[in-house]
Short mmCIF file of C-alpha atoms in Angstrom, two decimals:
data_model
loop_
_atom_site.label_atom_id
_atom_site.label_comp_id
_atom_site.label_asym_id
_atom_site.label_seq_id
_atom_site.Cartn_x
_atom_site.Cartn_y
_atom_site.Cartn_z
CA MET A 1 36.24 -41.87 44.81
CA GLN A 2 37.33 -45.44 45.09
CA ILE A 3 37.93 -47.40 41.85
CA GLU A 4 37.74 -51.09 41.91
CA ASN A 5 40.80 -53.12 40.80
CA ASN A 6 38.99 -54.74 38.01
CA THR A 7 38.04 -51.32 36.74
CA SER A 8 41.20 -49.31 37.00
CA SER A 9 43.19 -51.77 34.97
CA LYS A 10 40.49 -52.44 32.41
CA ASP A 11 41.11 -52.68 28.65
CA PHE A 12 38.28 -52.35 26.33
CA ILE A 13 37.81 -53.65 22.79
CA LEU A 14 36.19 -51.23 20.42
CA LEU A 15 34.23 -53.25 17.94
CA GLY A 16 34.15 -50.29 15.59
CA LEU A 17 31.76 -49.16 12.85
CA THR A 18 31.55 -52.53 11.23
CA GLU A 19 32.99 -55.98 11.76
CA ASP A 20 32.91 -56.80 8.02
CA GLN A 21 36.56 -56.89 6.90
CA SER A 22 35.77 -56.17 3.33
CA LEU A 23 34.21 -52.76 4.27
CA LYS A 24 37.00 -51.63 6.36
CA VAL A 25 39.38 -50.23 3.72
CA PRO A 26 36.64 -48.50 1.81
CA LEU A 27 35.36 -46.97 4.88
CA PHE A 28 38.83 -45.87 5.91
CA VAL A 29 39.24 -44.08 2.45
CA LEU A 30 35.94 -42.49 2.67
CA PHE A 31 36.30 -41.17 6.25
CA THR A 32 39.87 -40.12 5.56
CA ILE A 33 38.52 -37.85 2.65
CA VAL A 34 35.74 -36.62 5.03
CA TYR A 35 38.12 -35.74 7.74
CA ILE A 36 40.51 -33.91 5.18
CA ILE A 37 37.52 -31.86 4.06
CA THR A 38 36.53 -31.16 7.69
CA LEU A 39 40.15 -29.87 8.43
CA LEU A 40 40.21 -27.76 5.25
CA GLY A 41 36.66 -26.41 5.64
CA ASN A 42 36.88 -25.35 9.24
CA ILE A 43 40.48 -24.04 9.17
CA GLY A 44 39.56 -22.18 5.93
CA ILE A 45 36.48 -20.68 7.50
CA MET A 46 38.60 -19.50 10.45
CA VAL A 47 41.33 -18.09 8.33
CA LEU A 48 38.95 -16.36 5.99
CA ILE A 49 37.10 -14.67 8.89
CA ARG A 50 40.45 -13.63 10.43
CA ILE A 51 41.97 -12.00 7.22
CA SER A 52 38.69 -10.49 5.86
CA PRO A 53 37.76 -7.14 7.51
CA ARG A 54 34.16 -7.35 6.19
CA LEU A 55 33.67 -10.54 8.23
CA HIS A 56 34.85 -8.90 11.59
CA THR A 57 31.25 -8.91 13.03
CA PRO A 58 29.74 -10.66 16.02
CA MET A 59 28.03 -13.32 13.80
CA TYR A 60 31.40 -14.37 12.19
CA PHE A 61 33.30 -14.16 15.54
CA LEU A 62 30.90 -16.79 16.86
CA LEU A 63 31.23 -18.78 13.64
CA THR A 64 34.98 -18.89 14.19
CA ALA A 65 34.38 -20.32 17.56
CA LEU A 66 31.90 -22.88 16.18
CA SER A 67 34.39 -23.96 13.57
CA PHE A 68 37.12 -24.45 16.09
CA VAL A 69 34.87 -26.59 18.40
CA ASP A 70 33.65 -28.66 15.36
CA LEU A 71 37.25 -29.33 14.41
CA CYS A 72 38.26 -30.27 17.83
CA TYR A 73 35.36 -32.71 18.61
CA SER A 74 35.78 -34.24 15.18
CA THR A 75 39.47 -34.74 15.85
CA VAL A 76 38.84 -36.37 19.27
CA ILE A 77 36.93 -39.19 17.40
CA THR A 78 37.90 -39.53 13.65
CA PRO A 79 41.74 -40.16 13.75
CA ASN A 80 41.22 -43.01 16.28
CA MET A 81 38.40 -44.42 14.13
CA LEU A 82 40.53 -44.42 11.05
CA ALA A 83 43.38 -46.11 12.94
CA ASN A 84 40.97 -48.77 14.07
CA PHE A 85 39.91 -49.57 10.50
CA LEU A 86 43.41 -50.70 9.82
CA SER A 87 44.24 -52.54 13.09
CA GLU A 88 43.21 -56.07 14.03
CA ILE A 89 42.82 -55.40 17.67
CA GLN A 90 41.03 -52.22 18.41
CA GLU A 91 42.02 -52.03 22.12
CA ILE A 92 41.72 -48.89 24.39
CA ASP A 93 42.43 -48.80 28.05
CA LEU A 94 40.22 -47.20 30.68
CA HIS A 95 42.20 -43.97 31.01
CA ARG A 96 42.43 -43.26 27.20
CA CYS A 97 38.70 -44.14 27.14
CA LEU A 98 37.75 -41.71 29.78
CA ALA A 99 39.93 -39.02 28.23
CA GLN A 100 38.17 -39.44 24.91
CA LEU A 101 34.82 -39.41 26.57
CA PHE A 102 35.68 -36.20 28.42
CA PHE A 103 36.96 -34.17 25.48
CA PHE A 104 34.24 -35.45 23.17
CA VAL A 105 31.30 -34.53 25.57
CA ALA A 106 33.08 -31.19 26.51
CA PHE A 107 33.37 -30.19 22.84
CA ALA A 108 29.97 -31.47 21.85
CA SER A 109 28.35 -29.79 24.72
CA SER A 110 30.14 -26.55 23.77
CA ASP A 111 28.91 -26.94 20.28
CA ALA A 112 25.35 -27.07 21.37
CA LEU A 113 25.76 -23.97 23.55
CA LEU A 114 27.46 -22.09 20.79
CA LEU A 115 24.53 -22.88 18.38
CA ALA A 116 22.24 -21.36 21.02
CA VAL A 117 24.44 -18.28 21.41
CA MET A 118 24.37 -17.85 17.58
CA ALA A 119 20.69 -18.02 17.60
CA TYR A 120 20.57 -15.36 20.35
CA ASP A 121 22.89 -13.21 18.09
CA ARG A 122 20.58 -13.58 15.08
CA TYR A 123 17.52 -12.67 17.24
CA ASN A 124 19.28 -9.37 18.31
CA ALA A 125 20.32 -8.71 14.75
CA ILE A 126 16.99 -9.10 13.15
CA CYS A 127 14.66 -8.14 16.11
CA LYS A 128 16.78 -5.30 17.62
CA PRO A 129 18.80 -3.99 14.74
CA LEU A 130 19.39 -0.52 16.26
CA HIS A 131 20.56 -1.85 19.51
CA TYR A 132 22.60 -4.77 18.08
CA PRO A 133 26.05 -3.07 18.00
CA VAL A 134 25.51 -2.08 21.74
CA ILE A 135 24.21 -5.53 22.85
CA MET A 136 26.56 -7.83 20.97
CA THR A 137 29.91 -6.14 21.58
CA ARG A 138 33.23 -8.13 21.17
CA ARG A 139 33.37 -8.40 25.08
CA VAL A 140 29.89 -9.83 25.28
CA CYS A 141 30.62 -12.33 22.48
CA SER A 142 33.83 -13.35 24.15
CA SER A 143 32.07 -13.87 27.53
CA LEU A 144 29.26 -15.98 25.79
CA VAL A 145 31.87 -18.27 24.13
CA ILE A 146 33.93 -18.68 27.29
CA THR A 147 30.74 -19.44 29.11
CA ALA A 148 29.66 -21.97 26.63
CA CYS A 149 32.97 -23.77 26.71
CA THR A 150 33.11 -23.72 30.55
CA VAL A 151 29.59 -25.16 30.95
CA GLY A 152 30.43 -27.71 28.32
CA SER A 153 33.56 -28.78 30.28
CA ILE A 154 31.66 -28.95 33.52
CA ASN A 155 28.89 -31.07 31.90
CA SER A 156 31.61 -33.46 30.62
CA LEU A 157 33.46 -33.66 33.95
CA VAL A 158 30.19 -34.68 35.58
CA HIS A 159 29.59 -37.55 33.25
CA THR A 160 33.21 -38.65 33.21
CA LEU A 161 33.30 -38.94 37.06
CA CYS A 162 29.94 -40.88 36.98
CA ILE A 163 31.46 -43.39 34.48
CA LEU A 164 34.45 -43.55 36.70
CA ARG A 165 32.38 -44.96 39.57
CA LEU A 166 31.18 -47.83 37.59
CA LYS A 167 32.62 -51.48 37.55
CA PHE A 168 33.28 -53.35 34.38
CA CYS A 169 33.62 -57.00 34.88
CA ASP A 170 33.86 -59.76 32.16
CA ASP A 171 32.26 -57.87 29.27
CA ASN A 172 34.91 -55.53 27.70
CA MET A 173 33.37 -55.24 24.24
CA ILE A 174 32.18 -51.76 23.49
CA SER A 175 29.83 -52.04 20.52
CA HIS A 176 30.83 -48.60 19.23
CA PHE A 177 33.75 -46.85 17.40
CA TYR A 178 34.60 -44.45 20.35
CA CYS A 179 33.97 -44.40 24.05
CA ASP A 180 30.56 -42.80 24.64
CA ILE A 181 28.21 -42.87 27.70
CA PRO A 182 25.33 -45.12 26.33
CA PRO A 183 27.66 -48.08 25.24
CA LEU A 184 29.62 -47.92 28.45
CA LEU A 185 26.56 -48.01 30.49
CA LYS A 186 25.48 -50.94 28.38
CA ILE A 187 28.49 -53.14 29.26
CA SER A 188 28.75 -52.08 33.11
CA CYS A 189 28.11 -54.66 35.81
CA SER A 190 27.18 -51.89 38.26
CA ASP A 191 23.83 -50.33 38.85
CA THR A 192 23.64 -47.46 36.28
CA MET A 193 20.53 -45.87 37.55
CA LEU A 194 22.44 -42.88 39.00
CA ASN A 195 24.26 -42.34 35.71
CA GLU A 196 21.01 -42.37 33.77
CA ILE A 197 19.51 -39.89 36.17
CA VAL A 198 22.51 -37.63 35.63
CA LEU A 199 22.39 -38.09 31.87
CA PHE A 200 18.79 -37.06 31.68
CA SER A 201 19.09 -34.14 34.12
CA VAL A 202 22.50 -32.69 33.37
CA ALA A 203 22.78 -33.35 29.72
CA GLY A 204 19.13 -32.67 29.41
CA CYS A 205 19.45 -29.25 30.97
CA VAL A 206 22.28 -28.39 28.55
CA GLU A 207 20.78 -29.81 25.35
CA VAL A 208 17.12 -28.91 26.03
CA GLY A 209 18.15 -25.63 27.46
CA SER A 210 20.19 -24.56 24.46
CA LEU A 211 17.58 -25.83 22.11
CA SER A 212 14.97 -23.89 23.99
CA VAL A 213 17.03 -20.74 23.42
CA VAL A 214 17.26 -21.60 19.74
CA LEU A 215 13.49 -22.20 19.37
CA ILE A 216 12.50 -19.12 21.23
CA SER A 217 14.99 -16.87 19.27
CA TYR A 218 13.71 -18.29 15.96
CA THR A 219 10.08 -17.79 16.98
CA PHE A 220 10.75 -14.12 17.47
CA ILE A 221 12.87 -14.01 14.27
CA ILE A 222 10.10 -15.66 12.17
CA LEU A 223 7.63 -13.15 13.58
CA ALA A 224 9.91 -10.20 12.81
CA ILE A 225 10.48 -11.43 9.29
CA ILE A 226 6.83 -11.70 8.65
CA LYS A 227 6.33 -8.16 9.55
CA ILE A 228 8.88 -6.93 7.05
CA GLN A 229 7.07 -5.25 4.24
CA SER A 230 9.28 -5.72 1.21
CA SER A 231 10.08 -9.23 -0.17
CA GLU A 232 13.77 -8.22 -0.69
CA GLY A 233 13.90 -7.26 2.99
CA ARG A 234 12.26 -10.55 4.04
CA GLN A 235 14.67 -12.48 1.82
CA ARG A 236 17.77 -10.70 3.26
CA ALA A 237 16.71 -11.20 6.79
CA PHE A 238 15.96 -14.88 6.15
CA SER A 239 19.39 -15.42 4.43
CA THR A 240 21.21 -14.19 7.58
CA CYS A 241 19.89 -17.03 9.71
CA ALA A 242 19.11 -19.84 7.14
CA SER A 243 22.54 -21.52 7.33
CA HIS A 244 22.47 -21.45 11.22
CA PHE A 245 19.01 -22.92 11.21
CA VAL A 246 20.06 -25.77 8.96
CA CYS A 247 23.12 -26.47 11.10
CA VAL A 248 20.90 -26.51 14.27
CA THR A 249 18.45 -28.95 12.85
CA MET A 250 21.21 -31.36 11.69
CA PHE A 251 22.90 -31.28 15.13
CA TYR A 252 20.00 -31.59 17.50
CA ILE A 253 18.03 -34.42 15.85
CA PRO A 254 20.62 -37.12 16.29
CA VAL A 255 21.88 -35.79 19.74
CA LEU A 256 18.45 -35.77 21.23
CA PHE A 257 17.81 -39.25 19.69
CA MET A 258 21.21 -40.51 21.27
CA TYR A 259 21.08 -39.19 24.73
CA LEU A 260 17.64 -38.38 26.05
CA ARG A 261 16.24 -41.93 26.17
CA PRO A 262 16.51 -44.98 28.65
CA SER A 263 19.43 -47.26 28.23
CA SER A 264 16.98 -50.21 27.67
CA THR A 265 16.09 -48.53 24.27
CA TYR A 266 19.69 -48.34 22.92
CA PHE A 267 20.18 -50.19 19.73
CA MET A 268 23.87 -49.90 18.95
CA ASP A 269 23.68 -50.30 15.16
CA GLN A 270 21.17 -47.25 14.97
CA ASP A 271 23.30 -45.37 17.44
CA LYS A 272 26.42 -45.85 15.35
CA VAL A 273 24.75 -44.38 12.31
CA ALA A 274 23.50 -41.28 14.42
CA SER A 275 26.94 -40.97 15.89
CA VAL A 276 28.70 -41.00 12.52
CA PHE A 277 26.35 -38.20 11.49
CA TYR A 278 27.08 -35.77 14.22
CA THR A 279 30.69 -36.64 15.09
CA VAL A 280 32.01 -36.93 11.47
CA ILE A 281 29.59 -35.66 8.87
CA ILE A 282 28.17 -32.49 10.55
CA PRO A 283 31.66 -30.93 11.24
CA MET A 284 32.42 -31.36 7.52
CA LEU A 285 29.03 -29.89 6.40
CA ASN A 286 28.94 -26.91 8.72
CA PRO A 287 31.60 -24.81 6.81
CA ILE A 288 30.17 -25.95 3.47
CA ILE A 289 26.70 -24.74 4.41
CA TYR A 290 27.99 -21.45 5.71
CA SER A 291 30.10 -20.95 2.48
CA LEU A 292 27.45 -21.95 -0.07
CA ARG A 293 24.39 -20.20 1.62
CA ASN A 294 26.16 -16.98 2.85
CA LYS A 295 26.61 -14.14 0.37
CA GLU A 296 29.23 -12.32 2.69
CA VAL A 297 31.39 -15.45 3.03
CA LYS A 298 31.17 -16.00 -0.66
CA GLY A 299 32.06 -12.48 -1.34
CA ALA A 300 34.99 -12.50 1.01
CA LEU A 301 36.33 -15.70 -0.52
CA SER A 302 35.89 -14.33 -4.11
CA THR A 303 37.90 -11.13 -3.04
CA LEU A 304 40.58 -13.28 -1.51
CA LEU A 305 40.88 -15.55 -4.51
CA HIS A 306 40.97 -12.46 -6.85
CA ARG A 307 43.84 -10.88 -4.80
CA ALA A 308 45.61 -14.19 -4.84
CA HIS A 309 45.16 -14.43 -8.56
CA LEU A 310 46.54 -10.87 -9.16
CA ARG A 311 49.57 -11.55 -7.03
CA TRP A 312 50.25 -14.71 -8.91
#
């Protein structure tokens, strides 16, 4: 693939989340706190699941994978955003920009696919409880996680190579706080029709396909819950998937808004808000939601704290 000289040596300027200098320090403090909570929450979930035998089930194995991916794609974006709050020139060269784009899209796509895998897991747990241990073995769960990450990486590679074919001329101002597909298409002086087709087709297949699995799974789950006779049984069945459903809803709404629309409809100020939500806020909220709304996680955490108190 031939790269034009004016592209291969290109340096971009990230305009960041805001150009208001008075807001940069408060936002730096705010997002530093959010990132610390994200680190502690996701690492805490992974450690808790690892050391608590009661959580050694397929659902929590998949939650461990989700927490790891959340942590990774937040780390691809947030530290660089925090550094840019404190620097006068928010410059990034083409290769760093493409690297950030690749890893972000890879982890975000893997996140979407893992949410679909978790929905499939809940479908089997509620709709096929007798066959669940046979269907969702450790080997099957590992294969599903590996497949999700592999498909996410391939999806990311396709988009990164498509961006690499573009030319960037005089306009080097990226109206965003990280390198993403829509703002790069916006400033390219090449014809971006192919990129938009790829974005709709490839990303659409990943996002809409995974969302379809989620919706189909939850349709069967809701029908199965309705058939449960006792209110206690319905409540227990609902509680096992409520946290996941909340996380799915928070993730897909901004993602579908961001990527499955023509570039002519991009409004960078709105897109920045949506991007902050699913790149910074959601990775922080996911472990909190699973902790607060899940009795098994709260029970395991309570047991762990009690043991720590006794040892102290």
